[in-house]
Short mmCIF file of C-alpha atoms in Angstrom, two decimals:
data_model
loop_
_atom_site.label_atom_id
_atom_site.label_comp_id
_atom_site.label_asym_id
_atom_site.label_seq_id
_atom_site.Cartn_x
_atom_site.Cartn_y
_atom_site.Cartn_z
CA MET N 26 140.62 -5.29 -123.26
CA THR N 27 139.09 -8.28 -120.89
CA CYS N 28 141.57 -9.96 -118.11
CA GLN N 29 139.86 -13.32 -118.86
CA GLY N 30 139.89 -16.27 -121.16
CA GLU N 31 137.24 -18.75 -121.97
CA GLU N 32 134.53 -19.36 -119.88
CA GLY N 33 136.42 -16.78 -117.11
CA THR N 34 139.39 -18.72 -116.56
CA PRO N 35 142.91 -16.98 -116.44
CA LEU N 36 144.57 -16.09 -119.93
CA PRO N 37 147.11 -18.47 -120.59
CA TYR N 38 150.61 -17.72 -119.96
CA THR N 39 151.37 -17.74 -123.66
CA ALA N 40 148.83 -15.45 -124.43
CA SER N 41 149.62 -11.59 -125.58
CA PRO N 42 151.77 -9.46 -122.72
CA ILE N 43 149.96 -6.49 -122.96
CA ARG N 44 146.31 -8.50 -122.21
CA LEU N 45 147.61 -10.33 -119.42
CA LEU N 46 149.07 -7.17 -117.87
CA TRP N 47 146.43 -6.23 -118.06
CA GLY N 48 144.82 -9.29 -116.61
CA ASP N 49 147.47 -9.08 -113.54
CA LEU N 50 146.37 -5.29 -112.79
CA CYS N 51 143.02 -6.68 -112.24
CA LEU N 52 143.72 -9.63 -110.10
CA PHE N 53 145.93 -7.22 -107.64
CA VAL N 54 142.93 -4.45 -107.31
CA SER N 55 140.59 -7.82 -106.58
CA LEU N 56 142.97 -8.81 -104.56
CA ILE N 57 144.14 -5.56 -102.16
CA GLY N 58 142.33 -6.11 -98.98
CA HIS N 59 144.64 -9.08 -99.00
CA LEU N 60 147.16 -6.71 -99.08
CA PRO N 61 148.07 -6.57 -94.94
CA GLY N 62 148.92 -10.66 -95.57
CA ILE N 63 151.84 -10.40 -96.42
CA PHE N 64 153.59 -8.96 -93.41
CA ILE N 65 150.97 -10.08 -90.99
CA PRO N 66 151.47 -12.11 -88.05
CA LEU N 67 153.72 -9.85 -87.33
CA HIS N 68 154.67 -11.84 -82.94
CA LEU N 69 158.08 -10.00 -82.59
CA CYS N 70 158.00 -11.21 -79.35
CA ARG N 71 158.31 -14.52 -81.19
CA THR N 72 160.74 -13.64 -84.07
CA GLY N 73 164.53 -14.49 -83.84
CA PRO N 74 167.66 -13.48 -85.13
CA LEU N 75 166.80 -14.72 -88.74
CA ASP N 76 163.54 -13.07 -89.65
CA GLU N 77 163.46 -10.51 -91.31
CA PHE N 78 161.73 -8.75 -88.78
CA TYR N 79 163.58 -9.51 -85.31
CA PRO N 80 163.90 -6.36 -84.11
CA SER N 81 167.33 -5.82 -84.58
CA VAL N 82 168.66 -2.29 -85.79
CA HIS N 83 169.89 -3.29 -88.74
CA ASN N 84 166.91 -5.07 -90.18
CA ILE N 85 165.18 -1.84 -88.22
CA PHE N 86 167.56 -0.11 -90.68
CA ILE N 87 166.31 -1.99 -93.69
CA VAL N 88 162.70 -1.73 -93.25
CA ALA N 89 163.25 2.53 -92.59
CA VAL N 90 165.53 2.88 -96.03
CA HIS N 91 162.03 0.28 -97.82
CA LEU N 92 159.38 2.51 -96.85
CA LEU N 93 161.43 6.26 -97.72
CA LEU N 94 162.46 4.30 -100.89
CA ALA N 95 158.07 3.99 -101.62
CA VAL N 96 157.40 6.91 -100.44
CA TYR N 97 159.98 8.07 -103.12
CA GLN N 98 159.80 6.16 -106.17
CA LEU N 99 155.49 6.75 -105.47
CA SER N 100 156.14 10.54 -105.54
CA PHE N 101 158.03 9.62 -108.90
CA LEU N 102 155.95 7.71 -110.72
CA ILE N 103 153.05 10.12 -109.70
CA SER N 104 155.71 12.58 -111.34
CA LEU N 105 155.95 11.49 -114.70
CA PRO N 106 153.10 11.69 -115.96
CA LEU N 107 152.78 15.53 -114.65
CA MET N 108 155.51 16.54 -116.19
CA VAL N 109 153.98 15.76 -119.48
CA LEU N 110 150.24 16.72 -118.95
CA CYS N 111 152.56 20.43 -118.10
CA MET N 112 153.68 19.84 -121.68
CA VAL N 113 157.59 20.54 -119.80
CA PRO N 114 160.62 20.29 -122.49
CA ALA N 115 160.79 15.88 -123.88
CA TRP N 116 165.36 16.81 -122.70
CA TRP N 117 163.60 18.30 -119.02
CA ILE N 118 161.09 14.76 -119.26
CA LEU N 119 164.68 12.80 -119.71
CA ALA N 120 167.31 14.45 -117.84
CA TYR N 121 164.73 14.26 -114.63
CA LEU N 122 163.64 10.71 -115.50
CA ALA N 123 167.65 9.89 -115.22
CA ILE N 124 168.49 11.29 -112.14
CA GLY N 125 165.23 9.59 -110.38
CA LEU N 126 166.83 6.02 -111.55
CA GLY N 127 169.66 7.03 -111.02
CA LEU N 128 169.27 7.90 -107.49
CA SER N 129 167.48 4.85 -106.88
CA TYR N 130 169.76 2.17 -107.49
CA GLY N 131 172.64 4.37 -105.97
CA ALA N 132 170.86 3.73 -102.66
CA VAL N 133 169.59 0.35 -103.24
CA MET N 134 172.86 -1.36 -104.60
CA LEU N 135 174.57 1.76 -101.04
CA PHE N 136 171.46 0.28 -98.03
CA LEU N 137 171.05 -2.91 -99.53
CA ASN N 138 171.91 -4.59 -102.38
CA GLY N 139 175.95 -4.31 -102.41
CA PHE N 140 177.95 -5.68 -104.98
CA GLU N 141 177.89 -9.95 -104.60
CA GLN N 142 175.53 -11.83 -107.33
CA VAL N 143 176.16 -14.98 -105.23
CA LEU N 144 175.87 -15.90 -101.89
CA VAL N 145 177.15 -18.47 -99.74
CA SER N 146 175.27 -20.13 -96.60
CA LYS N 147 177.84 -19.53 -93.86
CA VAL N 148 176.12 -21.30 -90.56
CA PRO N 149 178.37 -24.22 -89.22
CA VAL N 150 176.34 -27.78 -90.55
CA ALA N 151 177.76 -30.76 -90.32
CA GLU N 152 176.80 -32.21 -93.79
CA ARG N 153 176.80 -36.47 -93.81
CA PRO N 154 178.35 -38.70 -96.07
CA GLY N 155 176.60 -38.04 -100.39
CA HIS N 156 174.88 -34.38 -99.59
CA GLU N 157 178.52 -33.62 -101.55
CA ARG N 158 176.88 -34.52 -103.93
CA GLU N 159 173.78 -32.00 -104.37
CA ARG N 160 174.37 -28.30 -105.14
CA TRP N 161 170.96 -26.38 -103.40
CA LEU N 162 170.33 -23.10 -104.90
CA TYR N 163 167.64 -19.59 -103.62
CA ILE N 164 166.90 -17.35 -105.79
CA ASN N 165 165.16 -14.62 -103.36
CA GLY N 166 161.46 -12.69 -103.92
CA ILE N 167 161.04 -8.45 -103.80
CA ALA N 168 162.06 -6.65 -101.39
CA ALA N 169 165.58 -8.87 -100.81
CA GLY N 170 168.54 -6.97 -100.37
CA HIS N 171 172.09 -9.14 -98.94
CA ARG N 172 171.23 -9.05 -95.62
CA TRP N 173 167.84 -10.42 -95.37
CA VAL N 174 169.02 -13.35 -98.89
CA GLN N 175 171.98 -14.43 -96.49
CA MET N 176 169.40 -14.86 -94.31
CA ASN N 177 167.23 -17.14 -95.45
CA ILE N 178 170.02 -19.11 -97.28
CA ASP N 179 171.78 -19.63 -93.67
CA GLN N 180 168.15 -20.57 -92.43
CA LEU N 181 167.64 -22.65 -95.00
CA SER N 182 171.22 -24.33 -94.68
CA TYR N 183 170.28 -24.70 -90.67
CA THR N 184 166.54 -26.53 -92.17
CA PHE N 185 168.07 -29.02 -94.04
CA GLY N 186 171.60 -29.47 -93.27
CA ARG N 187 172.97 -28.22 -95.75
CA ARG N 188 175.29 -25.72 -97.50
CA VAL N 189 172.98 -23.42 -99.75
CA THR N 190 174.09 -21.02 -102.78
CA GLY N 191 171.80 -18.43 -103.07
CA VAL N 192 171.25 -16.44 -106.41
CA HIS N 193 171.13 -12.90 -105.18
CA ASN N 194 167.79 -11.53 -107.24
CA ARG N 195 168.28 -7.78 -106.15
CA THR N 196 166.02 -5.69 -104.83
CA ALA N 197 165.46 -1.76 -106.77
CA GLY N 198 162.88 -1.16 -103.65
CA ILE N 199 159.62 -2.19 -103.50
CA LEU N 200 157.20 -0.46 -106.59
CA PHE N 201 159.72 -0.79 -108.51
CA ASP N 202 160.59 -4.83 -107.64
CA LEU N 203 156.54 -5.19 -109.03
CA ILE N 204 156.86 -3.13 -111.84
CA GLU N 205 159.65 -6.10 -112.49
CA CYS N 206 158.06 -9.00 -111.59
CA LEU N 207 154.97 -8.29 -113.89
CA ILE N 208 157.32 -7.57 -116.78
CA GLN N 209 159.49 -10.87 -116.61
CA ARG N 210 156.00 -12.41 -115.78
CA ASP N 211 153.91 -10.76 -118.58
CA PHE N 212 156.85 -10.61 -120.91
CA SER N 213 158.60 -13.88 -119.98
CA PHE N 214 161.82 -10.84 -119.78
CA ALA N 215 164.32 -12.40 -118.06
CA THR N 216 166.70 -10.65 -115.55
CA SER N 217 170.26 -11.16 -115.43
CA ASP N 218 169.51 -13.24 -112.52
CA ILE N 219 167.31 -15.77 -114.55
CA ARG N 220 170.33 -16.17 -116.18
CA ARG N 221 172.17 -16.36 -113.91
CA SER N 222 170.10 -19.32 -111.97
CA TYR N 223 169.64 -20.79 -115.51
CA ALA N 224 173.69 -21.08 -115.74
CA LEU N 225 174.51 -22.27 -112.19
CA VAL N 226 171.22 -25.02 -111.82
CA LYS N 227 172.17 -26.28 -115.52
CA LYS N 228 176.39 -25.87 -114.67
CA ALA N 229 175.37 -28.55 -112.09
CA LEU N 230 173.00 -30.82 -114.04
CA LEU N 231 175.66 -31.47 -115.74
CA ASP N 232 177.60 -32.62 -113.21
CA PRO N 233 179.42 -35.86 -113.36
CA GLU N 234 180.29 -34.81 -109.86
CA CYS N 235 176.34 -34.12 -109.03
CA ASP N 236 173.92 -36.46 -108.36
CA LYS N 237 170.76 -33.91 -107.54
CA VAL N 238 169.94 -30.68 -107.73
CA VAL N 239 167.50 -28.71 -105.71
CA LEU N 240 166.04 -25.20 -106.25
CA LEU N 241 164.16 -23.21 -103.98
CA LEU N 242 162.87 -20.88 -104.27
CA HIS N 243 160.43 -18.15 -103.26
CA SER N 244 158.16 -14.91 -104.30
CA GLN N 245 158.86 -13.63 -107.13
CA GLY N 246 161.93 -16.19 -107.06
CA GLY N 247 158.84 -18.62 -108.44
CA ILE N 248 158.84 -16.63 -111.51
CA GLU N 249 162.43 -16.14 -112.22
CA GLY N 250 162.55 -19.83 -111.43
CA GLY N 251 159.79 -20.68 -113.79
CA LEU N 252 161.33 -18.80 -116.59
CA VAL N 253 164.53 -21.55 -115.94
CA ILE N 254 162.48 -24.62 -116.22
CA ASP N 255 160.93 -23.16 -119.34
CA TRP N 256 164.40 -23.33 -120.35
CA LEU N 257 166.12 -26.31 -119.16
CA LEU N 258 163.21 -28.00 -120.08
CA ASP N 259 164.11 -27.02 -123.98
CA GLU N 260 167.66 -27.87 -123.71
CA LEU N 261 168.71 -30.99 -121.50
CA PRO N 262 167.22 -34.39 -121.94
CA HIS N 263 164.95 -36.49 -118.94
CA ASP N 264 167.43 -38.26 -118.11
CA LEU N 265 169.60 -35.21 -116.32
CA LEU N 266 165.61 -32.90 -115.56
CA ARG N 267 164.99 -36.31 -113.24
CA HIS N 268 167.75 -34.92 -110.64
CA LEU N 269 166.34 -31.62 -110.55
CA GLU N 270 164.16 -30.85 -107.40
CA VAL N 271 161.89 -28.20 -107.25
CA TYR N 272 160.67 -26.35 -103.57
CA THR N 273 158.27 -22.62 -104.03
CA PHE N 274 157.27 -20.50 -100.97
CA GLY N 275 155.00 -17.89 -101.84
CA ASN N 276 155.09 -18.43 -105.17
CA ALA N 277 154.35 -15.36 -107.79
CA ALA N 278 154.94 -17.31 -110.96
CA ASN N 279 151.03 -17.76 -113.53
CA HIS N 280 152.37 -21.22 -113.94
CA PHE N 281 154.84 -24.04 -113.57
CA ASN N 282 155.78 -25.91 -116.16
CA ASN N 283 156.66 -29.63 -115.49
CA PRO N 284 155.52 -31.69 -118.94
CA ARG N 285 154.60 -35.76 -119.21
CA TRP N 286 156.17 -38.59 -120.39
CA THR N 287 156.41 -42.29 -121.80
CA LYS N 288 158.63 -44.72 -122.92
CA LEU N 289 158.76 -48.52 -123.32
CA ALA N 290 160.62 -50.13 -120.14
CA ARG N 291 162.91 -53.35 -120.81
CA PRO N 292 161.24 -54.54 -123.79
CA GLU N 293 163.68 -57.00 -123.95
CA SER N 294 162.68 -58.75 -120.85
CA VAL N 295 159.20 -58.39 -121.29
CA GLN N 296 156.98 -60.58 -124.54
CA THR N 297 154.70 -57.49 -124.58
CA PRO N 298 156.73 -54.88 -124.87
CA ASP N 299 153.94 -52.20 -126.04
CA LEU N 300 152.05 -52.53 -122.98
CA VAL N 301 154.73 -51.78 -120.74
CA HIS N 302 155.57 -48.88 -120.60
CA GLN N 303 157.25 -46.11 -117.54
CA PHE N 304 155.65 -42.50 -116.93
CA GLY N 305 156.40 -40.56 -114.87
CA GLN N 306 157.13 -35.99 -115.05
CA SER N 307 160.13 -34.72 -116.71
CA ILE N 308 161.84 -33.15 -113.32
CA GLY N 309 162.35 -35.12 -110.36
CA HIS N 310 160.14 -33.50 -108.48
CA ILE N 311 157.68 -30.26 -107.18
CA GLU N 312 156.45 -29.28 -104.13
CA HIS N 313 154.32 -25.82 -103.54
CA TYR N 314 154.58 -23.87 -100.35
CA ALA N 315 151.50 -21.37 -99.71
CA ASN N 316 149.70 -19.27 -97.56
CA ALA N 317 146.09 -19.40 -97.51
CA GLY N 318 145.90 -15.35 -97.08
CA ASP N 319 149.44 -14.37 -98.48
CA ILE N 320 148.29 -12.11 -101.44
CA VAL N 321 151.69 -12.92 -103.90
CA ALA N 322 149.82 -16.63 -103.48
CA LEU N 323 147.10 -15.62 -104.01
CA GLY N 324 147.60 -13.83 -107.62
CA GLY N 325 149.87 -16.94 -107.91
CA VAL N 326 150.11 -20.64 -107.58
CA LEU N 327 145.80 -20.54 -105.72
CA HIS N 328 144.89 -18.52 -108.39
CA PHE N 329 146.46 -20.55 -111.47
CA VAL N 330 145.82 -24.24 -110.11
CA ASP N 331 142.87 -24.80 -110.80
CA ILE N 332 144.02 -25.06 -114.72
CA PRO N 333 144.47 -28.65 -116.06
CA ASN N 334 148.14 -28.78 -117.26
CA ARG N 335 148.93 -24.68 -115.95
CA TYR N 336 150.86 -25.14 -112.58
CA MET N 337 152.39 -28.56 -111.70
CA GLY N 338 153.65 -30.75 -108.85
CA ARG N 339 152.57 -31.14 -105.34
CA LEU N 340 150.90 -28.68 -103.81
CA PHE N 341 150.22 -27.65 -99.67
CA VAL N 342 148.78 -24.34 -97.70
CA ARG N 343 148.17 -23.32 -94.73
CA PRO N 344 145.05 -21.68 -93.75
CA ASN N 345 146.96 -18.22 -92.73
CA SER N 346 148.88 -15.43 -93.60
CA GLY N 347 152.49 -14.14 -93.66
CA HIS N 348 154.68 -14.03 -97.06
CA LEU N 349 158.02 -13.94 -95.33
CA LEU N 350 160.59 -16.55 -96.03
CA ASN N 351 161.56 -17.51 -92.69
CA MET N 352 160.04 -15.46 -90.14
CA HIS N 353 156.16 -17.00 -92.05
CA TYR N 354 157.36 -19.67 -94.16
CA LEU N 355 160.82 -22.09 -93.01
CA SER N 356 159.33 -20.69 -88.97
CA THR N 357 156.18 -22.14 -89.32
CA MET N 358 156.12 -25.14 -91.78
CA PHE N 359 160.15 -26.38 -90.96
CA THR N 360 159.90 -24.77 -87.50
CA LEU N 361 164.01 -24.44 -85.73
CA GLY N 362 164.46 -24.94 -82.04
CA PRO N 363 167.18 -23.29 -79.87
CA ASP N 364 169.43 -26.28 -81.24
CA MET N 365 168.07 -24.99 -84.40
CA LYS N 366 167.04 -28.18 -85.31
CA VAL N 367 163.91 -29.24 -86.90
CA LEU N 368 161.52 -29.66 -84.49
CA GLU N 369 160.28 -33.26 -85.06
CA SER N 370 156.81 -31.43 -84.62
CA ASN N 371 154.78 -28.10 -85.69
CA PRO N 372 151.08 -27.59 -86.65
CA PHE N 373 151.38 -27.49 -90.30
CA MET N 374 152.74 -30.70 -90.79
CA ASP N 375 150.65 -31.91 -88.13
CA MET N 376 147.43 -30.74 -90.53
CA GLU N 377 145.16 -33.54 -90.92
CA VAL N 378 145.15 -33.99 -95.32
CA GLU N 379 141.75 -34.38 -96.23
CA PRO N 380 140.35 -35.78 -99.92
CA TRP N 381 139.89 -32.19 -101.99
CA ALA N 382 135.90 -31.24 -101.56
CA THR N 383 133.95 -28.21 -104.39
CA ALA N 384 135.36 -24.79 -102.44
CA GLY N 385 138.54 -25.18 -103.69
CA ILE N 386 141.65 -23.69 -103.12
CA ASN N 387 140.37 -20.34 -102.62
CA GLY N 388 137.02 -21.40 -100.93
CA PHE N 389 138.71 -22.42 -98.10
CA SER N 390 136.36 -22.08 -94.85
CA GLY N 391 137.75 -25.53 -93.20
CA PRO N 392 138.88 -26.30 -89.97
CA PRO N 393 142.72 -25.23 -88.42
CA GLN N 394 143.19 -28.69 -87.68
CA ARG N 395 143.27 -29.49 -91.86
CA VAL N 396 144.65 -29.35 -94.18
CA ARG N 397 143.17 -29.43 -97.85
CA TYR N 398 144.97 -31.56 -100.69
CA ARG N 399 143.53 -32.58 -103.78
CA PRO N 400 146.12 -35.66 -106.03
CA THR N 401 145.25 -34.43 -109.44
CA VAL N 402 146.80 -37.19 -112.41
CA ALA N 403 148.27 -34.73 -114.07
CA ARG N 404 149.99 -33.46 -110.70
CA ASP N 405 150.64 -36.00 -108.72
CA GLU N 406 150.28 -39.46 -110.70
CA ALA N 407 154.40 -40.12 -109.96
CA PHE N 408 153.77 -39.30 -106.12
CA LEU N 409 150.61 -40.20 -105.07
CA PRO N 410 150.28 -43.85 -104.72
CA ALA N 411 153.14 -44.80 -102.51
CA ALA N 412 151.70 -41.55 -100.03
CA LEU N 413 148.66 -43.53 -99.63
CA SER N 414 149.94 -47.49 -99.39
CA LEU N 415 151.00 -45.23 -96.22
CA GLN N 416 147.17 -45.53 -95.41
CA ARG N 417 143.84 -46.98 -93.67
CA PHE N 418 145.23 -50.86 -92.56
CA GLN N 419 146.97 -50.97 -89.61
CA PRO N 420 147.55 -53.85 -87.71
CA ASN N 421 145.07 -53.51 -85.33
CA GLY N 422 142.55 -52.39 -88.18
CA THR N 423 142.79 -49.06 -87.52
CA HIS N 424 142.32 -46.39 -89.33
CA ARG N 425 145.51 -44.53 -90.15
CA VAL N 426 145.46 -40.42 -89.23
CA LEU N 427 147.49 -38.96 -93.15
CA ARG N 428 148.78 -36.10 -92.07
CA VAL N 429 150.84 -33.39 -94.38
CA LYS N 430 154.51 -34.76 -93.81
CA ASP N 431 153.39 -38.15 -95.11
CA PHE N 432 153.05 -36.71 -97.61
CA SER N 433 155.77 -33.82 -98.37
CA ARG N 434 158.58 -34.67 -99.44
CA LEU N 435 161.48 -31.43 -98.20
CA TRP N 436 160.06 -32.83 -95.09
CA GLN N 437 161.84 -35.53 -94.85
CA TYR N 438 165.19 -33.49 -95.49
CA ARG N 439 164.79 -31.55 -92.38
CA ASN N 440 168.31 -31.86 -89.94
CA GLY N 441 170.18 -34.16 -93.15
CA GLY N 442 167.98 -36.16 -93.63
CA SER N 443 167.59 -37.80 -96.95
CA PRO N 444 164.16 -39.27 -99.30
CA ARG N 445 163.80 -42.89 -98.95
CA GLU N 446 164.13 -42.69 -102.93
CA CYS N 447 163.22 -45.84 -105.31
CA ARG N 448 162.16 -47.73 -108.40
CA PRO N 449 160.23 -45.67 -110.59
CA THR N 450 157.91 -48.70 -111.28
CA ASP N 451 157.54 -48.55 -107.73
CA GLN N 452 155.45 -46.00 -107.32
CA TYR N 453 152.93 -47.88 -109.18
CA ASP N 454 153.57 -51.35 -107.13
CA HIS N 455 150.56 -50.01 -104.75
#
């Protein structure tokens, strides 16, 4: 059974689920050397109270529970085929399976998850006029219990100066979470948190009192958010979907859809309406942020982004490792100061943007002070011209260096700010 498509490219996400599963297992084995990149760099002495590995009693307890669960679940999974090989009666195996899964479920619910399915940020933020017409939603990744999800949405709230609602993608333990990721990604199976997220996003988009919906996704949340988007594209018209913005971190999905559309622009005002069109993409804006040494991103967005029309949205790659949302993504890309406001400068946002080289994403070998950026018509035609209007023609004739912060729309939301909106045709005026 092959784990690749034509010409050595990854299988299309609509391929046989069994072939997709085999392909993902092959991909994981090939990336196994990057596994430590999930947790490092640790830098425990630099962590803050909202970081996942901040050495507090609660976080130490959570890590200990995860380690014990990993040992228990691995032993449980190994024991099942051994029982079959030893010809243990079927009803004994079923009883063992029920007891084993029941103990695991009880432990994660008691020690990690709690029973809240939707959480809201609790930190004080001074929302600005107009923020009441925005909805900010977040879906977490694997191994995130109640406390870590609350920490995630609290840091997101500080970072962007908005109230953030989190749909809790409950953890079942690291190993069982990985199995769930494979089921969601390869079989397009919608778990209860995906259905709940879809209902909340759709309700917000249909709300006449809401002008903008911002969906934030991390890790496995990228898989879930991708399935939510597939459903939304099936049901909602472009004039509603354009109010949706999606921002992902360490995205684990194998595809991210955002089809392009065209239509005539004000035919009554032109003599040749068939030659004048408005065109863009269904969802207003999509951006992906990834660490180059993050195994989840390497098996997700960074693995599939080279395939045309497979992974829509602008991609920013930081040449470092780490997978935890607060500790490795937000704290390095949207660094908070002592006053819990985003600093106006950090090494990632100050990186120079250079044209994409032949090495591609997975072959990134550039100097650490630069980030490679490849504009493509499929992903970036709605954003690129306005960004490039910043270029090269300064009043004194000097060349302007473009940096990540010049391209990142999410950066403009820091500390309660908002991007400058433009007319649909403005993007083609440059």
